[in-house]
PDB file of C-alpha atoms in Angstrom:
ATOM      1  CA  MET A   1    -136.406 105.103 234.200  1.00  0.00           C
ATOM      2  CA  TYR A   2    -132.979 104.727 232.622  1.00  0.00           C
ATOM      3  CA  ILE A   3    -130.343 107.134 233.973  1.00  0.00           C
ATOM      4  CA  SER A   4    -127.946 107.847 231.144  1.00  0.00           C
ATOM      5  CA  ASP A   5    -126.098 110.710 232.826  1.00  0.00           C
ATOM      6  CA  LYS A   6    -123.159 109.218 234.697  1.00  0.00           C
ATOM      7  CA  ARG A   7    -122.791 112.259 236.957  1.00  0.00           C
ATOM      8  CA  THR A   8    -126.459 112.230 237.923  1.00  0.00           C
ATOM      9  CA  ALA A   9    -126.362 108.548 238.790  1.00  0.00           C
ATOM     10  CA  ASN A  10    -123.208 109.029 240.859  1.00  0.00           C
ATOM     11  CA  THR A  11    -124.666 112.018 242.735  1.00  0.00           C
ATOM     12  CA  LEU A  12    -127.818 110.064 243.522  1.00  0.00           C
ATOM     13  CA  ALA A  13    -125.745 107.107 244.784  1.00  0.00           C
ATOM     14  CA  VAL A  14    -123.661 109.364 247.048  1.00  0.00           C
ATOM     15  CA  PHE A  15    -126.850 110.944 248.415  1.00  0.00           C
ATOM     16  CA  VAL A  16    -128.223 107.500 249.278  1.00  0.00           C
ATOM     17  CA  LEU A  17    -125.001 106.465 251.052  1.00  0.00           C
ATOM     18  CA  VAL A  18    -124.865 109.653 253.138  1.00  0.00           C
ATOM     19  CA  ILE A  19    -128.558 110.073 253.959  1.00  0.00           C
ATOM     20  CA  GLY A  20    -129.708 106.424 253.893  1.00  0.00           C
ATOM     21  CA  PRO A  21    -128.389 105.362 257.347  1.00  0.00           C
ATOM     22  CA  TRP A  22    -129.902 108.428 259.032  1.00  0.00           C
ATOM     23  CA  LEU A  23    -133.287 107.772 257.426  1.00  0.00           C
ATOM     24  CA  GLY A  24    -133.190 104.111 258.436  1.00  0.00           C
ATOM     25  CA  VAL A  25    -132.329 104.887 262.075  1.00  0.00           C
ATOM     26  CA  SER A  26    -134.555 107.927 262.546  1.00  0.00           C
ATOM     27  CA  MET A  27    -137.589 106.133 261.115  1.00  0.00           C
ATOM     28  CA  GLN A  28    -136.586 102.784 262.679  1.00  0.00           C
ATOM     29  CA  ALA A  29    -137.355 101.224 259.322  1.00  0.00           C
ATOM     30  CA  TRP A  30    -134.013  99.783 258.259  1.00  0.00           C
ATOM     31  CA  GLY A  31    -134.933  96.667 256.345  1.00  0.00           C
ATOM     32  CA  TRP A  32    -134.477  94.779 253.118  1.00  0.00           C
ATOM     33  CA  LEU A  33    -135.195  97.699 250.807  1.00  0.00           C
ATOM     34  CA  LEU A  34    -132.739 100.137 252.379  1.00  0.00           C
ATOM     35  CA  ASP A  35    -129.981  97.510 252.558  1.00  0.00           C
ATOM     36  CA  MET A  36    -130.378  96.686 248.876  1.00  0.00           C
ATOM     37  CA  VAL A  37    -130.591 100.334 247.815  1.00  0.00           C
ATOM     38  CA  MET A  38    -127.411 101.137 249.739  1.00  0.00           C
ATOM     39  CA  LEU A  39    -125.605  98.121 248.284  1.00  0.00           C
ATOM     40  CA  LEU A  40    -126.675  99.247 244.838  1.00  0.00           C
ATOM     41  CA  ALA A  41    -125.483 102.776 245.630  1.00  0.00           C
ATOM     42  CA  ILE A  42    -122.019 101.727 246.818  1.00  0.00           C
ATOM     43  CA  LEU A  43    -121.488  99.464 243.810  1.00  0.00           C
ATOM     44  CA  SER A  44    -122.664 102.299 241.578  1.00  0.00           C
ATOM     45  CA  VAL A  45    -120.158 104.676 243.161  1.00  0.00           C
ATOM     46  CA  GLY A  46    -117.451 102.077 242.717  1.00  0.00           C
ATOM     47  CA  ARG A  47    -118.410 101.531 239.099  1.00  0.00           C
ATOM     48  CA  ASN A  48    -118.095 105.224 238.292  1.00  0.00           C
ATOM     49  CA  ALA A  49    -115.079 106.076 240.462  1.00  0.00           C
ATOM     50  CA  GLY A  50    -112.583 103.849 238.659  1.00  0.00           C
ATOM     51  CA  ALA A  51    -109.293 103.327 240.507  1.00  0.00           C
ATOM     52  CA  GLN A  52    -110.535 105.353 243.504  1.00  0.00           C
ATOM     53  CA  ALA A  53    -113.671 103.220 243.929  1.00  0.00           C
ATOM     54  CA  LEU A  54    -112.719 101.636 247.246  1.00  0.00           C
ATOM     55  CA  ARG A  55    -111.581 104.932 248.791  1.00  0.00           C
ATOM     56  CA  TYR A  56    -114.665 106.881 247.731  1.00  0.00           C
ATOM     57  CA  GLY A  57    -117.007 104.079 248.731  1.00  0.00           C
ATOM     58  CA  THR A  58    -115.461 103.854 252.201  1.00  0.00           C
ATOM     59  CA  VAL A  59    -115.562 107.635 252.762  1.00  0.00           C
ATOM     60  CA  PHE A  60    -119.175 108.090 251.696  1.00  0.00           C
ATOM     61  CA  LEU A  61    -120.439 105.009 253.537  1.00  0.00           C
ATOM     62  CA  ALA A  62    -118.578 105.894 256.736  1.00  0.00           C
ATOM     63  CA  SER A  63    -119.891 109.452 256.497  1.00  0.00           C
ATOM     64  CA  GLY A  64    -123.455 108.176 256.287  1.00  0.00           C
ATOM     65  CA  TYR A  65    -123.096 105.976 259.359  1.00  0.00           C
ATOM     66  CA  ALA A  66    -121.349 108.747 261.305  1.00  0.00           C
ATOM     67  CA  LEU A  67    -124.134 111.184 260.414  1.00  0.00           C
ATOM     68  CA  ALA A  68    -126.732 108.663 261.593  1.00  0.00           C
ATOM     69  CA  LEU A  69    -124.942 108.273 264.939  1.00  0.00           C
ATOM     70  CA  ILE A  70    -124.563 112.015 265.466  1.00  0.00           C
ATOM     71  CA  TYR A  71    -128.160 112.976 264.668  1.00  0.00           C
ATOM     72  CA  SER A  72    -129.791 110.023 266.425  1.00  0.00           C
ATOM     73  CA  ASN A  73    -129.529 108.827 270.013  1.00  0.00           C
ATOM     74  CA  GLY A  74    -125.848 108.012 269.727  1.00  0.00           C
ATOM     75  CA  LEU A  75    -124.657 104.502 270.465  1.00  0.00           C
ATOM     76  CA  SER A  76    -128.035 103.563 271.938  1.00  0.00           C
ATOM     77  CA  SER A  77    -129.494 103.649 268.419  1.00  0.00           C
ATOM     78  CA  ILE A  78    -126.970 101.167 267.040  1.00  0.00           C
ATOM     79  CA  GLU A  79    -129.489  98.346 267.479  1.00  0.00           C
ATOM     80  CA  TYR A  80    -131.384  99.797 264.505  1.00  0.00           C
ATOM     81  CA  PHE A  81    -128.318  99.716 262.244  1.00  0.00           C
ATOM     82  CA  SER A  82    -127.650  97.170 259.539  1.00  0.00           C
ATOM     83  CA  PHE A  83    -124.061  96.638 258.426  1.00  0.00           C
ATOM     84  CA  VAL A  84    -124.759  94.560 255.318  1.00  0.00           C
ATOM     85  CA  PRO A  85    -123.993  97.494 252.942  1.00  0.00           C
ATOM     86  CA  TRP A  86    -120.368  97.355 254.088  1.00  0.00           C
ATOM     87  CA  ALA A  87    -120.057  94.066 252.196  1.00  0.00           C
ATOM     88  CA  GLY A  88    -120.079  96.214 249.067  1.00  0.00           C
ATOM     89  CA  LEU A  89    -116.594  97.426 250.016  1.00  0.00           C
ATOM     90  CA  VAL A  90    -115.317  93.849 249.799  1.00  0.00           C
ATOM     91  CA  THR A  91    -116.800  93.676 246.314  1.00  0.00           C
ATOM     92  CA  LEU A  92    -115.028  96.893 245.348  1.00  0.00           C
ATOM     93  CA  TRP A  93    -111.777  95.527 246.797  1.00  0.00           C
ATOM     94  CA  GLY A  94    -112.112  92.432 244.633  1.00  0.00           C
ATOM     95  CA  LEU A  95    -112.757  94.560 241.558  1.00  0.00           C
ATOM     96  CA  LYS A  96    -109.799  96.824 242.328  1.00  0.00           C
ATOM     97  CA  THR A  97    -107.405  93.902 242.764  1.00  0.00           C
ATOM     98  CA  LYS A  98    -108.833  92.213 239.637  1.00  0.00           C
ATOM     99  CA  ARG A  99    -109.809  88.977 241.346  1.00  0.00           C
ATOM    100  CA  GLU A 100    -111.747  86.263 239.585  1.00  0.00           C
ATOM    101  CA  GLN A 101    -115.478  86.795 239.617  1.00  0.00           C
ATOM    102  CA  LYS A 102    -116.125  83.670 241.690  1.00  0.00           C
ATOM    103  CA  VAL A 103    -113.583  84.864 244.268  1.00  0.00           C
ATOM    104  CA  ILE A 104    -115.250  88.284 244.468  1.00  0.00           C
ATOM    105  CA  VAL A 105    -118.628  86.641 244.948  1.00  0.00           C
ATOM    106  CA  PHE A 106    -117.418  84.272 247.668  1.00  0.00           C
ATOM    107  CA  TRP A 107    -115.674  86.838 249.857  1.00  0.00           C
ATOM    108  CA  SER A 108    -118.473  89.353 249.397  1.00  0.00           C
ATOM    109  CA  LEU A 109    -120.980  86.751 250.555  1.00  0.00           C
ATOM    110  CA  VAL A 110    -118.780  85.889 253.536  1.00  0.00           C
ATOM    111  CA  ALA A 111    -118.608  89.569 254.477  1.00  0.00           C
ATOM    112  CA  ALA A 112    -122.367  90.036 254.052  1.00  0.00           C
ATOM    113  CA  VAL A 113    -123.154  87.078 256.319  1.00  0.00           C
ATOM    114  CA  ILE A 114    -120.680  88.089 259.046  1.00  0.00           C
ATOM    115  CA  LEU A 115    -121.824  91.714 259.046  1.00  0.00           C
ATOM    116  CA  ALA A 116    -125.487  90.699 259.147  1.00  0.00           C
ATOM    117  CA  VAL A 117    -125.052  88.193 261.983  1.00  0.00           C
ATOM    118  CA  LEU A 118    -122.718  90.375 264.047  1.00  0.00           C
ATOM    119  CA  PRO A 119    -125.473  92.324 265.902  1.00  0.00           C
ATOM    120  CA  SER A 120    -127.163  89.058 266.905  1.00  0.00           C
ATOM    121  CA  ALA A 121    -123.957  87.131 267.609  1.00  0.00           C
ATOM    122  CA  SER A 122    -124.810  86.854 271.303  1.00  0.00           C
ATOM    123  CA  MET A 123    -127.567  84.400 270.343  1.00  0.00           C
ATOM    124  CA  LEU A 124    -124.887  81.928 269.268  1.00  0.00           C
ATOM    125  CA  TRP A 125    -123.347  81.419 272.701  1.00  0.00           C
ATOM    126  CA  GLN A 126    -126.371  81.922 274.904  1.00  0.00           C
ATOM    127  CA  GLU A 127    -129.139  79.496 275.681  1.00  0.00           C
ATOM    128  CA  VAL A 128    -132.522  80.292 274.217  1.00  0.00           C
ATOM    129  CA  PRO A 129    -134.265  82.661 276.674  1.00  0.00           C
ATOM    130  CA  GLN A 130    -137.246  80.842 278.137  1.00  0.00           C
ATOM    131  CA  GLU A 131    -139.101  84.114 278.596  1.00  0.00           C
ATOM    132  CA  SER A 132    -139.192  84.611 274.824  1.00  0.00           C
ATOM    133  CA  VAL A 133    -140.259  81.005 274.317  1.00  0.00           C
ATOM    134  CA  GLN A 134    -143.108  81.283 276.810  1.00  0.00           C
ATOM    135  CA  THR A 135    -144.251  84.581 275.320  1.00  0.00           C
ATOM    136  CA  PHE A 136    -144.439  82.964 271.894  1.00  0.00           C
ATOM    137  CA  VAL A 137    -146.193  79.857 273.223  1.00  0.00           C
ATOM    138  CA  GLN A 138    -148.820  81.760 275.195  1.00  0.00           C
ATOM    139  CA  ALA A 139    -149.521  84.138 272.324  1.00  0.00           C
ATOM    140  CA  THR A 140    -149.930  81.221 269.907  1.00  0.00           C
ATOM    141  CA  LEU A 141    -152.213  79.288 272.280  1.00  0.00           C
ATOM    142  CA  GLU A 142    -154.366  82.363 272.835  1.00  0.00           C
ATOM    143  CA  GLN A 143    -154.673  82.850 269.096  1.00  0.00           C
ATOM    144  CA  TYR A 144    -155.720  79.218 268.679  1.00  0.00           C
ATOM    145  CA  ARG A 145    -158.363  79.660 271.393  1.00  0.00           C
ATOM    146  CA  GLN A 146    -159.776  82.793 269.818  1.00  0.00           C
ATOM    147  CA  THR A 147    -160.031  81.235 266.355  1.00  0.00           C
ATOM    148  CA  GLY A 148    -161.590  78.006 267.650  1.00  0.00           C
ATOM    149  CA  MET A 149    -158.697  75.864 266.409  1.00  0.00           C
ATOM    150  CA  MET A 150    -157.924  74.766 269.953  1.00  0.00           C
ATOM    151  CA  ASP A 151    -161.302  73.057 270.356  1.00  0.00           C
ATOM    152  CA  SER A 152    -160.875  71.368 266.989  1.00  0.00           C
ATOM    153  CA  LEU A 153    -157.444  69.984 267.886  1.00  0.00           C
ATOM    154  CA  VAL A 154    -158.617  68.854 271.324  1.00  0.00           C
ATOM    155  CA  SER A 155    -161.530  67.000 269.720  1.00  0.00           C
ATOM    156  CA  GLN A 156    -158.971  65.100 267.620  1.00  0.00           C
ATOM    157  CA  GLY A 157    -157.233  63.789 270.739  1.00  0.00           C
ATOM    158  CA  LEU A 158    -154.558  66.419 271.371  1.00  0.00           C
ATOM    159  CA  THR A 159    -154.286  68.014 274.786  1.00  0.00           C
ATOM    160  CA  GLU A 160    -153.363  71.611 275.536  1.00  0.00           C
ATOM    161  CA  SER A 161    -150.171  70.505 277.296  1.00  0.00           C
ATOM    162  CA  GLN A 162    -149.087  68.583 274.187  1.00  0.00           C
ATOM    163  CA  LEU A 163    -149.679  71.657 272.031  1.00  0.00           C
ATOM    164  CA  GLU A 164    -147.749  73.784 274.500  1.00  0.00           C
ATOM    165  CA  THR A 165    -144.797  71.380 274.295  1.00  0.00           C
ATOM    166  CA  LEU A 166    -144.944  71.388 270.493  1.00  0.00           C
ATOM    167  CA  PHE A 167    -145.042  75.192 270.258  1.00  0.00           C
ATOM    168  CA  SER A 168    -142.214  75.423 272.771  1.00  0.00           C
ATOM    169  CA  GLN A 169    -140.049  73.171 270.596  1.00  0.00           C
ATOM    170  CA  ILE A 170    -140.906  75.218 267.501  1.00  0.00           C
ATOM    171  CA  ALA A 171    -140.070  78.503 269.245  1.00  0.00           C
ATOM    172  CA  THR A 172    -136.784  77.109 270.574  1.00  0.00           C
ATOM    173  CA  THR A 173    -135.783  75.901 267.111  1.00  0.00           C
ATOM    174  CA  ILE A 174    -136.643  79.213 265.456  1.00  0.00           C
ATOM    175  CA  LEU A 175    -134.681  81.235 268.007  1.00  0.00           C
ATOM    176  CA  THR A 176    -131.712  78.859 267.751  1.00  0.00           C
ATOM    177  CA  ILE A 177    -131.423  79.177 263.969  1.00  0.00           C
ATOM    178  CA  THR A 178    -132.254  82.899 263.826  1.00  0.00           C
ATOM    179  CA  PRO A 179    -128.605  83.915 263.129  1.00  0.00           C
ATOM    180  CA  GLY A 180    -128.516  81.468 260.225  1.00  0.00           C
ATOM    181  CA  LEU A 181    -131.747  82.872 258.813  1.00  0.00           C
ATOM    182  CA  ILE A 182    -130.339  86.389 259.134  1.00  0.00           C
ATOM    183  CA  GLY A 183    -127.245  85.215 257.255  1.00  0.00           C
ATOM    184  CA  VAL A 184    -129.388  83.730 254.480  1.00  0.00           C
ATOM    185  CA  SER A 185    -131.261  87.024 254.134  1.00  0.00           C
ATOM    186  CA  ALA A 186    -127.901  88.825 253.786  1.00  0.00           C
ATOM    187  CA  LEU A 187    -126.903  86.386 251.029  1.00  0.00           C
ATOM    188  CA  ALA A 188    -130.127  87.171 249.197  1.00  0.00           C
ATOM    189  CA  LYS A 189    -129.691  90.939 249.524  1.00  0.00           C
ATOM    190  CA  TRP A 190    -126.164  91.006 248.189  1.00  0.00           C
ATOM    191  CA  GLY A 191    -126.896  88.366 245.563  1.00  0.00           C
ATOM    192  CA  ILE A 192    -129.905  90.205 244.115  1.00  0.00           C
ATOM    193  CA  VAL A 193    -128.006  93.499 243.894  1.00  0.00           C
ATOM    194  CA  TYR A 194    -124.893  91.924 242.370  1.00  0.00           C
ATOM    195  CA  TYR A 195    -126.979  89.989 239.866  1.00  0.00           C
ATOM    196  CA  PHE A 196    -128.743  93.199 238.829  1.00  0.00           C
ATOM    197  CA  MET A 197    -125.430  95.020 238.405  1.00  0.00           C
ATOM    198  CA  MET A 198    -123.840  92.244 236.378  1.00  0.00           C
ATOM    199  CA  ARG A 199    -126.922  91.623 234.278  1.00  0.00           C
ATOM    200  CA  TYR A 200    -127.923  95.176 233.417  1.00  0.00           C
ATOM    201  CA  TRP A 201    -125.073  97.480 234.516  1.00  0.00           C
ATOM    202  CA  PRO A 202    -121.860  95.430 234.404  1.00  0.00           C
ATOM    203  CA  PHE A 203    -118.495  96.540 235.683  1.00  0.00           C
ATOM    204  CA  GLU A 204    -115.728  97.174 233.220  1.00  0.00           C
ATOM    205  CA  GLY A 205    -113.756  94.013 232.517  1.00  0.00           C
ATOM    206  CA  LEU A 206    -116.395  91.665 233.920  1.00  0.00           C
ATOM    207  CA  THR A 207    -118.940  89.767 231.855  1.00  0.00           C
ATOM    208  CA  TYR A 208    -122.272  88.408 232.956  1.00  0.00           C
ATOM    209  CA  ARG A 209    -122.295  84.664 233.496  1.00  0.00           C
ATOM    210  CA  PRO A 210    -125.565  82.793 233.069  1.00  0.00           C
ATOM    211  CA  PHE A 211    -127.033  80.849 235.962  1.00  0.00           C
ATOM    212  CA  THR A 212    -125.751  77.536 234.591  1.00  0.00           C
ATOM    213  CA  GLU A 213    -122.154  78.732 235.050  1.00  0.00           C
ATOM    214  CA  TRP A 214    -122.396  79.983 238.616  1.00  0.00           C
ATOM    215  CA  ARG A 215    -119.827  78.530 240.998  1.00  0.00           C
ATOM    216  CA  LEU A 216    -117.517  79.426 243.890  1.00  0.00           C
ATOM    217  CA  PRO A 217    -113.790  78.773 244.433  1.00  0.00           C
ATOM    218  CA  TRP A 218    -112.890  75.277 245.583  1.00  0.00           C
ATOM    219  CA  TYR A 219    -111.749  76.370 249.047  1.00  0.00           C
ATOM    220  CA  ALA A 220    -115.306  77.504 249.850  1.00  0.00           C
ATOM    221  CA  VAL A 221    -116.020  73.887 250.825  1.00  0.00           C
ATOM    222  CA  TRP A 222    -113.851  74.320 253.926  1.00  0.00           C
ATOM    223  CA  GLY A 223    -116.563  76.507 255.412  1.00  0.00           C
ATOM    224  CA  MET A 224    -118.948  73.567 255.336  1.00  0.00           C
ATOM    225  CA  ASN A 225    -116.264  71.295 256.772  1.00  0.00           C
ATOM    226  CA  PHE A 226    -115.780  73.760 259.637  1.00  0.00           C
ATOM    227  CA  ALA A 227    -119.553  74.005 260.187  1.00  0.00           C
ATOM    228  CA  LEU A 228    -119.981  70.234 260.352  1.00  0.00           C
ATOM    229  CA  ALA A 229    -116.967  69.758 262.629  1.00  0.00           C
ATOM    230  CA  SER A 230    -118.123  72.596 264.915  1.00  0.00           C
ATOM    231  CA  TYR A 231    -121.584  71.111 265.276  1.00  0.00           C
ATOM    232  CA  LEU A 232    -120.364  67.571 265.980  1.00  0.00           C
ATOM    233  CA  ILE A 233    -117.617  68.605 268.395  1.00  0.00           C
ATOM    234  CA  GLY A 234    -119.865  71.111 270.155  1.00  0.00           C
ATOM    235  CA  ASP A 235    -122.555  68.494 270.567  1.00  0.00           C
ATOM    236  CA  GLN A 236    -120.050  65.920 271.825  1.00  0.00           C
ATOM    237  CA  ILE A 237    -118.427  68.132 274.460  1.00  0.00           C
ATOM    238  CA  GLN A 238    -121.641  70.060 275.237  1.00  0.00           C
ATOM    239  CA  TRP A 239    -120.198  73.409 274.110  1.00  0.00           C
ATOM    240  CA  LEU A 240    -123.307  75.391 273.175  1.00  0.00           C
ATOM    241  CA  ALA A 241    -121.578  78.242 271.326  1.00  0.00           C
ATOM    242  CA  LEU A 242    -119.583  75.936 269.044  1.00  0.00           C
ATOM    243  CA  LYS A 243    -122.643  73.797 268.336  1.00  0.00           C
ATOM    244  CA  ASN A 244    -124.812  76.809 267.453  1.00  0.00           C
ATOM    245  CA  ILE A 245    -122.122  78.271 265.212  1.00  0.00           C
ATOM    246  CA  GLY A 246    -121.894  74.993 263.320  1.00  0.00           C
ATOM    247  CA  LEU A 247    -125.671  74.613 263.031  1.00  0.00           C
ATOM    248  CA  ASN A 248    -126.279  78.147 261.738  1.00  0.00           C
ATOM    249  CA  LEU A 249    -123.319  78.009 259.373  1.00  0.00           C
ATOM    250  CA  MET A 250    -124.654  74.737 257.929  1.00  0.00           C
ATOM    251  CA  ILE A 251    -127.982  76.459 257.243  1.00  0.00           C
ATOM    252  CA  VAL A 252    -126.208  79.214 255.317  1.00  0.00           C
ATOM    253  CA  TYR A 253    -124.108  76.710 253.377  1.00  0.00           C
ATOM    254  CA  ALA A 254    -127.149  74.570 252.613  1.00  0.00           C
ATOM    255  CA  VAL A 255    -128.778  77.525 250.844  1.00  0.00           C
ATOM    256  CA  VAL A 256    -125.604  78.328 248.905  1.00  0.00           C
ATOM    257  CA  ALA A 257    -125.146  74.678 247.940  1.00  0.00           C
ATOM    258  CA  LEU A 258    -128.794  74.453 246.873  1.00  0.00           C
ATOM    259  CA  VAL A 259    -128.275  77.359 244.466  1.00  0.00           C
ATOM    260  CA  LEU A 260    -125.078  75.839 243.070  1.00  0.00           C
ATOM    261  CA  GLY A 261    -126.732  72.430 242.783  1.00  0.00           C
ATOM    262  CA  SER A 262    -129.687  73.968 240.947  1.00  0.00           C
ATOM    263  CA  SER A 263    -127.260  75.638 238.560  1.00  0.00           C
ATOM    264  CA  LEU A 264    -125.624  72.294 237.868  1.00  0.00           C
ATOM    265  CA  PHE A 265    -129.031  70.606 237.505  1.00  0.00           C
ATOM    266  CA  ILE A 266    -130.198  73.095 234.849  1.00  0.00           C
ATOM    267  CA  ASN A 267    -126.848  72.740 233.113  1.00  0.00           C
ATOM    268  CA  PHE A 268    -127.428  68.982 233.012  1.00  0.00           C
ATOM    269  CA  LEU A 269    -130.936  69.396 231.577  1.00  0.00           C
ATOM    270  CA  ARG A 270    -129.485  71.455 228.723  1.00  0.00           C
ATOM    271  CA  LEU A 271    -127.141  68.714 227.525  1.00  0.00           C
ATOM    272  CA  PRO A 272    -127.786  68.220 223.793  1.00  0.00           C
ATOM    273  CA  TRP A 273    -127.945  64.420 223.949  1.00  0.00           C
ATOM    274  CA  LEU A 274    -130.737  64.482 226.557  1.00  0.00           C
ATOM    275  CA  SER A 275    -134.112  63.786 224.942  1.00  0.00           C
ATOM    276  CA  GLY A 276    -137.196  65.868 225.690  1.00  0.00           C
ATOM    277  CA  PHE A 277    -139.034  62.887 227.169  1.00  0.00           C
ATOM    278  CA  PHE A 278    -136.139  62.125 229.517  1.00  0.00           C
ATOM    279  CA  ARG A 279    -136.057  65.792 230.593  1.00  0.00           C
ATOM    280  CA  PHE A 280    -139.768  65.633 231.381  1.00  0.00           C
ATOM    281  CA  ILE A 281    -139.319  62.495 233.501  1.00  0.00           C
ATOM    282  CA  ILE A 282    -136.448  64.080 235.460  1.00  0.00           C
ATOM    283  CA  ILE A 283    -138.333  67.332 236.091  1.00  0.00           C
ATOM    284  CA  PHE A 284    -141.530  65.490 237.078  1.00  0.00           C
ATOM    285  CA  ALA A 285    -139.654  63.216 239.490  1.00  0.00           C
ATOM    286  CA  SER A 286    -137.793  66.221 240.945  1.00  0.00           C
ATOM    287  CA  VAL A 287    -141.033  68.064 241.677  1.00  0.00           C
ATOM    288  CA  PHE A 288    -142.795  64.950 243.000  1.00  0.00           C
ATOM    289  CA  TYR A 289    -139.914  64.165 245.358  1.00  0.00           C
ATOM    290  CA  ALA A 290    -139.088  67.785 246.181  1.00  0.00           C
ATOM    291  CA  GLN A 291    -137.489  67.153 249.577  1.00  0.00           C
ATOM    292  CA  LEU A 292    -135.227  64.409 248.248  1.00  0.00           C
ATOM    293  CA  THR A 293    -134.365  66.570 245.251  1.00  0.00           C
ATOM    294  CA  ALA A 294    -133.386  69.479 247.488  1.00  0.00           C
ATOM    295  CA  LEU A 295    -131.122  67.209 249.550  1.00  0.00           C
ATOM    296  CA  VAL A 296    -129.457  65.808 246.420  1.00  0.00           C
ATOM    297  CA  LEU A 297    -128.944  69.301 244.991  1.00  0.00           C
ATOM    298  CA  VAL A 298    -127.291  70.449 248.228  1.00  0.00           C
ATOM    299  CA  ILE A 299    -124.907  67.474 248.182  1.00  0.00           C
ATOM    300  CA  VAL A 300    -124.134  67.925 244.485  1.00  0.00           C
ATOM    301  CA  GLY A 301    -123.582  71.656 244.994  1.00  0.00           C
ATOM    302  CA  LEU A 302    -121.027  70.952 247.721  1.00  0.00           C
ATOM    303  CA  LEU A 303    -119.267  68.280 245.659  1.00  0.00           C
ATOM    304  CA  ASP A 304    -119.118  70.634 242.680  1.00  0.00           C
ATOM    305  CA  LEU A 305    -116.945  73.017 244.703  1.00  0.00           C
ATOM    306  CA  VAL A 306    -114.208  70.387 244.701  1.00  0.00           C
ATOM    307  CA  LEU A 307    -114.892  68.211 241.661  1.00  0.00           C
ATOM    308  CA  ASP A 308    -116.083  70.990 239.282  1.00  0.00           C
ATOM    309  CA  PHE A 309    -118.361  68.852 237.119  1.00  0.00           C
ATOM    310  CA  ARG A 310    -118.550  71.559 234.424  1.00  0.00           C
ATOM    311  CA  HIS A 311    -114.803  72.186 234.216  1.00  0.00           C
ATOM    312  CA  ARG A 312    -114.216  71.104 230.632  1.00  0.00           C
ATOM    313  CA  ARG A 313    -117.190  72.907 229.118  1.00  0.00           C
ATOM    314  CA  LEU A 314    -116.490  76.187 230.947  1.00  0.00           C
ATOM    315  CA  GLN A 315    -112.756  75.981 230.240  1.00  0.00           C
ATOM    316  CA  LYS A 316    -113.435  75.705 226.515  1.00  0.00           C
ATOM    317  CA  LYS A 317    -115.786  78.713 226.662  1.00  0.00           C
ATOM    318  CA  GLU A 318    -113.255  80.823 228.541  1.00  0.00           C
TER     319      GLU A 318
END
């Protein structure tokens, strides 16, 4: 359904911002859908409010969260809250101050990741709780026994103690990188909503850029430098918090770099002098060696932040 009435769309967006947090907390069902709907609502309010976008967005969003706190169990219900929608205010700030689109995208993504990881930040400086690991291991082993997979694996030479060690390592790894995975999910939420807005409902003064032109400001690479340095230094001096911060930040940056590298890769495939046969060979090799391709795309995406391989072509277009 296409909403052509600007006032109706704005009223609906305000309703979502005010009522959305209360619904998410009261039903304990605050997930992907509600985060994305609220992000869409706050960007919609900002789109229609003009110069007062940031003020209105802040007031309505704060009102929604305050209402959720008042009519729920107070601060004890804060564990059910998601703060990703607040990243929309950073987007509105960028629009109000007329920043470059790549700058708006970068700082909005930074805000989305920080706000998403904040509730689980304690996982970064604490050791993985062994109780959680053992619960996961025992549940997995029991499931394997019930399905008969345990007998099959034992017949192949594996022992139950070996499987228990393997599952323990898997559980420890998953719990260690959970903040990074939460950050990646926040990137996806904000990115999908922003893409939808720019593609089908663009802001005044901003034009949609195709995937082959996506990039971030050059200083974004310093985040990866910090992540790598944090991991290496934390590992060297046995500082768990610093090591975990570096590891999880590298996971987030790897996803971002993979997207940027894919953008550059598609841009390369569209070069006019590249023959169809050569394109087929490149695509076939990329699929066949998918893991190597992903690693190369991540490296290229990071290098593109500094070297800007598409600088001349984009500069001419602008």
